[in-house]
Tab-separated table of C-alpha atoms and ligand atoms in Angstrom:
chain	number	residue	atom	x	y	z
A	357	MET	CA	-9.451	-25.206	15.688
A	358	SER	CA	-8.192	-25.981	19.148
A	359	GLN	CA	-5.172	-28.112	18.318
A	360	SER	CA	-2.041	-27.547	20.362
A	361	TRP	CA	1.645	-28.147	19.804
A	362	PRO	CA	3.760	-30.286	22.140
A	363	ALA	CA	6.476	-27.874	23.222
A	364	LEU	CA	9.394	-27.354	25.575
A	365	VAL	CA	9.956	-24.100	27.396
A	366	LEU	CA	13.679	-23.817	28.117
A	367	ARG	CA	15.324	-21.428	30.544
A	368	ALA	CA	18.958	-21.003	31.475
A	369	SER	CA	19.667	-18.599	34.316
A	370	ALA	CA	23.317	-17.938	33.445
A	371	VAL	CA	25.179	-17.081	30.290
A	372	ASP	CA	27.153	-20.228	29.627
A	373	GLY	CA	27.070	-20.887	25.912
A	374	SER	CA	23.880	-22.879	26.373
A	375	GLU	CA	22.298	-21.425	23.219
A	376	ASP	CA	24.867	-23.149	21.023
A	377	LEU	CA	24.592	-26.393	22.927
A	378	VAL	CA	20.774	-26.451	22.800
A	379	SER	CA	20.867	-25.640	19.083
A	380	ALA	CA	23.337	-28.482	18.544
A	381	VAL	CA	21.153	-30.954	20.458
A	382	LEU	CA	18.022	-29.815	18.589
A	383	THR	CA	19.565	-30.616	15.218
A	384	ASP	CA	19.000	-34.314	16.063
A	385	PHE	CA	15.268	-33.624	16.340
A	386	ASN	CA	12.834	-31.815	14.090
A	387	PRO	CA	11.405	-28.852	15.950
A	388	VAL	CA	8.699	-27.138	13.871
A	389	ALA	CA	9.283	-23.735	15.454
A	390	ILE	CA	11.631	-22.069	17.917
A	391	GLN	CA	10.644	-18.802	19.536
A	392	ASP	CA	13.057	-16.655	21.542
A	393	LEU	CA	11.137	-15.310	24.550
A	394	ALA	CA	14.117	-13.524	26.138
A	395	GLU	CA	13.600	-9.838	26.737
A	396	ARG	CA	16.011	-7.442	25.092
A	397	PRO	CA	16.599	-3.996	26.576
A	398	LEU	CA	15.015	-1.026	24.753
A	399	PRO	CA	17.315	1.879	23.891
A	400	PRO	CA	16.716	5.294	25.498
A	401	GLY	CA	13.689	6.918	23.872
A	402	GLY	CA	12.106	3.519	23.423
A	403	LEU	CA	12.538	3.256	19.657
A	404	TRP	CA	13.327	-0.325	18.912
A	405	ASP	CA	16.492	-0.592	16.940
A	406	PRO	CA	18.117	-3.975	16.285
A	407	THR	CA	21.555	-2.404	16.329
A	408	TYR	CA	21.284	-0.434	19.580
A	409	PRO	CA	22.609	-1.314	21.975
A	410	PRO	CA	24.839	-3.637	19.982
A	411	ILE	CA	23.891	-7.116	21.146
A	412	PRO	CA	27.059	-8.578	22.650
A	413	ASP	CA	28.077	-12.075	21.761
A	414	PRO	CA	27.101	-14.032	23.832
A	415	PRO	CA	23.904	-12.031	24.497
A	416	PRO	CA	23.448	-10.612	28.008
A	417	THR	CA	20.022	-12.148	28.560
A	418	PRO	CA	19.779	-15.742	29.710
A	419	LEU	CA	18.276	-18.210	27.268
A	420	HIS	CA	14.466	-18.385	27.272
A	421	TRP	CA	13.050	-20.327	24.350
A	422	SER	CA	9.892	-22.149	23.449
A	423	VAL	CA	10.403	-25.018	21.031
A	424	CYS	CA	7.451	-26.725	19.304
A	425	PHE	CA	7.526	-30.294	17.990
A	426	SER	CA	5.190	-32.180	15.707
A	427	ASP	CA	4.601	-34.989	18.202
A	428	PRO	CA	4.860	-35.433	21.976
A	429	GLY	CA	7.269	-38.408	21.674
A	430	GLU	CA	9.829	-36.326	19.850
A	431	ARG	CA	9.316	-33.450	22.295
A	432	ASP	CA	10.020	-35.812	25.209
A	433	ARG	CA	13.117	-37.324	23.549
A	434	ALA	CA	14.453	-33.832	22.813
A	435	GLY	CA	13.735	-32.824	26.430
A	436	ARG	CA	15.736	-35.801	27.753
A	437	ALA	CA	18.644	-35.092	25.397
A	438	ILE	CA	18.769	-31.431	26.470
A	439	ALA	CA	18.580	-32.411	30.164
A	440	LEU	CA	21.559	-34.746	29.660
A	441	ALA	CA	23.614	-32.137	27.829
A	442	LEU	CA	22.672	-29.232	30.122
A	443	PRO	CA	21.788	-30.433	33.639
A	444	LEU	CA	21.164	-26.854	34.875
A	445	MET	CA	18.637	-25.982	32.160
A	446	LYS	CA	15.044	-25.566	33.397
A	447	ILE	CA	12.870	-27.595	31.058
A	448	GLU	CA	9.098	-27.427	31.109
A	449	ARG	CA	6.815	-29.556	28.947
A	450	VAL	CA	3.788	-27.585	27.767
A	451	ASP	CA	1.084	-27.746	25.106
A	452	LEU	CA	0.970	-24.454	23.198
A	453	PRO	CA	-2.332	-23.455	21.596
A	454	ASP	CA	-1.858	-23.446	17.847
A	455	GLU	CA	-3.637	-20.190	16.874
A	456	ASP	CA	-0.478	-18.102	16.638
A	457	TRP	CA	1.691	-20.789	15.132
A	458	ALA	CA	-0.884	-21.625	12.471
A	459	ALA	CA	-1.243	-17.965	11.545
A	460	ARG	CA	2.526	-17.611	11.270
A	461	SER	CA	3.094	-20.937	9.610
A	462	GLN	CA	4.728	-20.317	6.299
A	463	GLN	CA	2.645	-22.871	4.461
A	464	SER	CA	-0.421	-20.772	5.202
A	465	LEU	CA	1.053	-17.763	3.362
A	466	LYS	CA	-0.836	-16.852	0.217
A	467	ALA	CA	-0.025	-14.554	-2.685
A	468	VAL	CA	-0.682	-10.860	-1.979
A	469	ARG	CA	-1.152	-7.866	-4.243
A	470	ALA	CA	0.879	-4.677	-3.607
A	471	GLY	CA	1.051	-1.841	-6.115
A	472	ALA	CA	1.903	-3.220	-9.541
A	473	PHE	CA	3.032	-6.536	-8.061
A	474	ILE	CA	1.733	-9.853	-6.804
A	475	ILE	CA	4.117	-11.361	-4.258
A	476	ALA	CA	3.629	-15.109	-4.278
A	477	PRO	CA	5.180	-18.025	-2.391
A	478	PRO	CA	6.116	-20.896	-4.745
A	479	TRP	CA	3.062	-22.902	-3.579
A	480	ASP	CA	0.521	-20.208	-4.423
A	481	LEU	CA	1.462	-18.938	-7.886
A	482	PRO	CA	-1.537	-17.139	-9.353
A	483	PRO	CA	-2.715	-18.420	-12.756
A	484	PRO	CA	-1.653	-15.965	-15.515
A	485	ALA	CA	-5.274	-14.904	-16.104
A	486	ALA	CA	-5.495	-13.651	-12.513
A	487	HIS	CA	-2.565	-11.247	-12.849
A	488	GLY	CA	-4.479	-8.514	-14.581
A	489	VAL	CA	-2.727	-6.593	-17.316
A	490	ASP	CA	-0.758	-4.433	-14.932
A	491	ALA	CA	0.439	-6.986	-12.346
A	492	THR	CA	3.894	-8.548	-12.299
A	493	VAL	CA	4.435	-11.662	-10.175
A	494	ILE	CA	7.463	-11.843	-7.862
A	495	VAL	CA	8.068	-15.284	-6.362
A	496	ILE	CA	9.496	-15.169	-2.851
A	497	GLU	CA	10.460	-18.291	-0.926
A	498	PRO	CA	9.552	-17.397	2.660
A	499	SER	CA	12.626	-18.124	4.749
A	500	MET	CA	15.176	-16.113	6.695
A	501	GLY	CA	14.694	-12.820	4.845
A	502	PHE	CA	11.983	-10.404	5.978
A	503	GLY	CA	9.761	-9.360	3.095
A	504	THR	CA	7.201	-11.927	1.974
A	505	GLY	CA	4.712	-9.165	1.195
A	506	HIS	CA	2.731	-10.061	4.304
A	507	HIS	CA	3.911	-7.040	6.239
A	508	ALA	CA	2.210	-3.711	5.631
A	509	THR	CA	5.551	-1.878	5.376
A	510	THR	CA	6.756	-4.056	2.478
A	511	ARG	CA	3.450	-3.616	0.655
A	512	MET	CA	3.467	0.167	1.108
A	513	CYS	CA	7.055	0.421	-0.188
A	514	LEU	CA	5.957	-1.560	-3.249
A	515	ARG	CA	2.967	0.740	-3.762
A	516	LEU	CA	5.150	3.858	-3.568
A	517	LEU	CA	7.791	2.317	-5.824
A	518	SER	CA	5.136	1.268	-8.366
A	519	ALA	CA	4.123	4.904	-8.829
A	520	LEU	CA	7.694	6.111	-9.547
A	521	ASP	CA	9.427	6.347	-12.875
A	522	VAL	CA	12.037	3.665	-12.241
A	523	ALA	CA	13.074	2.983	-15.842
A	524	ASP	CA	16.777	3.762	-16.227
A	525	ALA	CA	17.113	4.915	-12.621
A	526	THR	CA	19.722	3.557	-10.218
A	527	VAL	CA	18.192	2.004	-7.102
A	528	LEU	CA	19.549	1.171	-3.655
A	529	ASP	CA	17.593	-1.106	-1.315
A	530	LEU	CA	19.001	-0.670	2.202
A	531	GLY	CA	18.096	-3.730	4.267
A	532	THR	CA	16.885	-5.843	1.343
A	533	GLY	CA	15.758	-8.842	3.458
A	534	SER	CA	14.067	-11.244	1.017
A	535	GLY	CA	15.149	-8.961	-1.858
A	536	VAL	CA	11.547	-8.231	-2.796
A	537	LEU	CA	11.900	-4.460	-3.291
A	538	SER	CA	15.097	-4.884	-5.332
A	539	MET	CA	13.416	-7.437	-7.567
A	540	ALA	CA	10.446	-5.108	-8.078
A	541	ALA	CA	12.775	-2.244	-9.079
A	542	ALA	CA	14.719	-4.496	-11.473
A	543	LEU	CA	11.463	-5.666	-13.086
A	544	MET	CA	10.426	-2.023	-13.520
A	545	GLY	CA	13.478	-1.472	-15.687
A	546	ALA	CA	15.954	0.123	-13.300
A	547	ARG	CA	19.411	0.539	-14.795
A	548	ARG	CA	21.171	-0.816	-11.720
A	549	VAL	CA	19.729	-2.190	-8.466
A	550	THR	CA	21.800	-2.956	-5.387
A	551	GLY	CA	20.158	-4.777	-2.474
A	552	VAL	CA	22.257	-4.488	0.685
A	553	ASP	CA	21.775	-6.432	3.898
A	554	VAL	CA	23.966	-6.869	6.932
A	555	ASP	CA	22.592	-10.386	7.413
A	556	GLN	CA	24.179	-13.150	5.305
A	557	ASP	CA	21.054	-15.338	5.724
A	558	ALA	CA	18.914	-12.558	4.235
A	559	ILE	CA	21.233	-12.224	1.222
A	560	ASP	CA	21.257	-16.022	0.744
A	561	SER	CA	17.454	-16.046	0.770
A	562	ALA	CA	17.300	-13.030	-1.587
A	563	GLU	CA	19.624	-14.807	-4.012
A	564	SER	CA	17.643	-18.030	-3.903
A	565	SER	CA	14.352	-16.176	-4.440
A	566	ALA	CA	15.956	-14.214	-7.298
A	567	ARG	CA	16.624	-17.557	-9.018
A	568	LEU	CA	12.876	-18.307	-8.922
A	569	ASN	CA	12.191	-15.186	-11.000
A	570	THR	CA	13.260	-14.095	-14.457
A	571	LEU	CA	15.201	-10.967	-13.610
A	572	PRO	CA	17.352	-8.643	-15.678
A	573	ASP	CA	21.037	-8.779	-14.760
A	574	SER	CA	20.900	-5.205	-13.417
A	575	ILE	CA	20.340	-6.620	-9.890
A	576	THR	CA	23.077	-7.351	-7.336
A	577	PHE	CA	22.837	-8.374	-3.680
A	578	VAL	CA	25.615	-7.481	-1.258
A	579	VAL	CA	26.262	-8.438	2.382
A	580	SER	CA	27.189	-5.186	4.050
A	581	ASP	CA	26.272	-2.603	6.674
A	582	PHE	CA	25.444	0.477	4.616
A	583	ARG	CA	26.653	2.724	7.464
A	584	LYS	CA	30.128	1.179	7.526
A	585	ALA	CA	30.575	0.559	3.791
A	586	PRO	CA	28.402	3.124	1.982
A	587	PRO	CA	27.353	1.969	-1.498
A	588	ALA	CA	27.319	4.375	-4.477
A	589	PRO	CA	24.509	6.978	-4.251
A	590	ALA	CA	21.387	6.245	-6.317
A	591	ASP	CA	18.373	7.986	-7.841
A	592	ILE	CA	15.913	5.968	-5.738
A	593	VAL	CA	16.775	4.762	-2.231
A	594	LEU	CA	14.489	2.335	-0.381
A	595	ALA	CA	14.904	1.857	3.362
A	596	ASN	CA	12.327	-0.285	5.164
A	597	LEU	CA	14.196	-0.448	8.485
A	598	THR	CA	13.033	0.745	11.912
A	599	GLY	CA	12.222	4.202	13.276
A	600	GLY	CA	15.277	4.042	15.520
A	601	MET	CA	17.628	3.021	12.759
A	602	LEU	CA	16.265	5.606	10.303
A	603	THR	CA	16.701	8.440	12.772
A	604	SER	CA	20.131	7.359	13.998
A	605	SER	CA	21.393	6.725	10.433
A	606	ALA	CA	19.617	9.617	8.690
A	607	ALA	CA	22.834	11.355	7.639
A	608	ASP	CA	24.247	8.127	6.157
A	609	ILE	CA	21.013	7.439	4.281
A	610	ALA	CA	20.555	11.026	3.050
A	611	ALA	CA	24.074	10.977	1.572
A	612	LEU	CA	23.085	7.993	-0.586
A	613	VAL	CA	20.276	9.847	-2.404
A	614	ARG	CA	21.367	11.662	-5.561
A	615	PRO	CA	20.164	15.232	-6.210
A	616	HIS	CA	16.495	15.195	-7.367
A	617	GLY	CA	16.313	11.581	-6.158
A	618	ARG	CA	13.568	9.876	-4.169
A	619	LEU	CA	13.730	8.241	-0.780
A	620	ILE	CA	11.121	5.685	0.287
A	621	LEU	CA	11.131	5.024	4.024
A	622	SER	CA	9.102	2.613	6.153
A	623	GLY	CA	9.313	0.417	9.233
A	624	PHE	CA	7.899	2.933	11.742
A	625	ASP	CA	4.500	3.835	13.117
A	626	HIS	CA	2.450	6.967	13.856
A	627	THR	CA	4.298	7.651	17.092
A	628	GLU	CA	7.670	7.679	15.289
A	629	VAL	CA	6.877	9.488	12.035
A	630	GLY	CA	7.586	12.929	13.546
A	631	CYS	CA	11.109	11.866	14.595
A	632	VAL	CA	11.776	10.292	11.213
A	633	LEU	CA	10.617	13.378	9.285
A	634	ALA	CA	12.643	15.670	11.544
A	635	SER	CA	15.762	13.609	10.796
A	636	PHE	CA	15.247	14.131	7.060
A	637	ALA	CA	14.200	17.784	7.413
A	638	SER	CA	15.805	18.871	4.144
A	639	PHE	CA	13.804	16.269	2.159
A	640	PRO	CA	10.270	17.502	1.339
A	641	GLU	CA	7.509	14.910	1.808
A	642	ARG	CA	5.853	13.765	-1.427
A	643	GLN	CA	3.570	10.943	-0.309
A	644	ARG	CA	2.486	9.242	2.863
A	645	LEU	CA	0.779	5.863	3.159
A	646	SER	CA	-0.537	4.218	6.297
A	647	GLU	CA	-1.691	0.662	6.953
A	648	ASP	CA	-2.170	-1.256	10.224
A	649	ASN	CA	-0.706	1.752	12.080
A	650	TRP	CA	2.506	1.501	10.005
A	651	ILE	CA	3.666	4.428	7.856
A	652	ALA	CA	5.580	4.698	4.608
A	653	LEU	CA	6.932	7.979	3.255
A	654	GLU	CA	8.179	9.097	-0.101
A	655	LEU	CA	10.600	12.005	0.279
A	656	HIS	CA	12.304	14.049	-2.378
A	657	ARG	CA	15.845	15.314	-2.456
A	658	ARG	CA	16.185	18.801	-3.845
A	659	GLY	CA	18.691	19.407	-6.611
B	340	SAH	N1	13.356	-4.591	2.333
B	340	SAH	C1	12.582	-5.710	2.883
B	340	SAH	C2	13.097	-6.163	4.241
B	340	SAH	C3	13.049	-5.134	5.352
B	340	SAH	S1	13.540	-5.825	6.942
B	340	SAH	C4	11.124	-5.324	2.937
B	340	SAH	O1	10.800	-4.176	2.681
B	340	SAH	O2	10.286	-6.171	3.224
B	340	SAH	C5	15.011	-4.886	7.310
B	340	SAH	C6	16.294	-5.547	6.873
B	340	SAH	O3	17.320	-4.604	7.121
B	340	SAH	C7	16.675	-6.795	7.617
B	340	SAH	O4	16.865	-7.853	6.695
B	340	SAH	C8	17.989	-6.425	8.334
B	340	SAH	O5	18.926	-7.499	8.353
B	340	SAH	C9	18.512	-5.295	7.470
B	340	SAH	N2	19.407	-4.333	8.136
B	340	SAH	C10	19.291	-3.805	9.384
B	340	SAH	N3	20.305	-2.946	9.613
B	340	SAH	C11	21.083	-2.925	8.500
B	340	SAH	C12	22.292	-2.223	8.131
B	340	SAH	N4	22.869	-1.361	8.973
B	340	SAH	N5	22.831	-2.434	6.895
B	340	SAH	C13	22.245	-3.300	6.048
B	340	SAH	N6	21.090	-3.999	6.348
B	340	SAH	C14	20.524	-3.807	7.547
């Protein structure tokens, strides 16, 4: 298919609150996608970590967005409205090839199998006969929370979790995103599951997806930074974060794993696994999975 999207590429050369103003103007239109093209600095060592350096508010980088619309008329009207509101904004009208957008478009997401689970968007619920005797369906509404099952790291965490004895265990899900790992643990019979995320939008999306499933009341979602407000330690700790965050927060995470507990880590690749393992040196490795160059580890805390 060689369709393209009518789009605006917007650039502001100075930090002047233009992000808020552009967002406000765009609410009168119906952009189908907004992509932030601004470059963010990498921390020393090059491990990408969303929390380092802390992104100041307003962000240091000038605005650089591409905004796609469903039709050229709306794109042009939005362009004129932005030009009126922000005379210094550089506005370019372009036609973006649709390959990437179509691939990322949420409506194209299908149910996926991972470990004992099928993660399904509401529009692709598998018929009961397709589940197989051992598969449990988790419905996730793709939205602000990462974790639709379409990323290898989420799937590998689910595979590792599926092989653990979760019944009656306490479970912590650090960076719960869509809540998918917490829901899986609750459905496996965990005694108490706490999904923590620093992002209110992620917790809102986890709570709305939780309502689409029939879950035991052992599950709770909390908006919090686990490094600043440590939750109670648990028997199984899941942390699908980033290599940078896992290494810089290793001591905080390790303290949350109870003696003899398990730690499932992901969100890093082959180049980072050495650093991650070194940061959890006192936790012997039990399992390692790899998919699309991503790694997931199951570590064990000694008694
Ligand atoms: N657990 C899901 C989502 C992983 S994405 C899955 O496996 O698919 C990582 C999530 O961690 C994001 O939603 C991000 O907001 C959250 N996060 C990052 N740093 C955090 C912190 N310090 N405390 C709590 N959540 C954090």
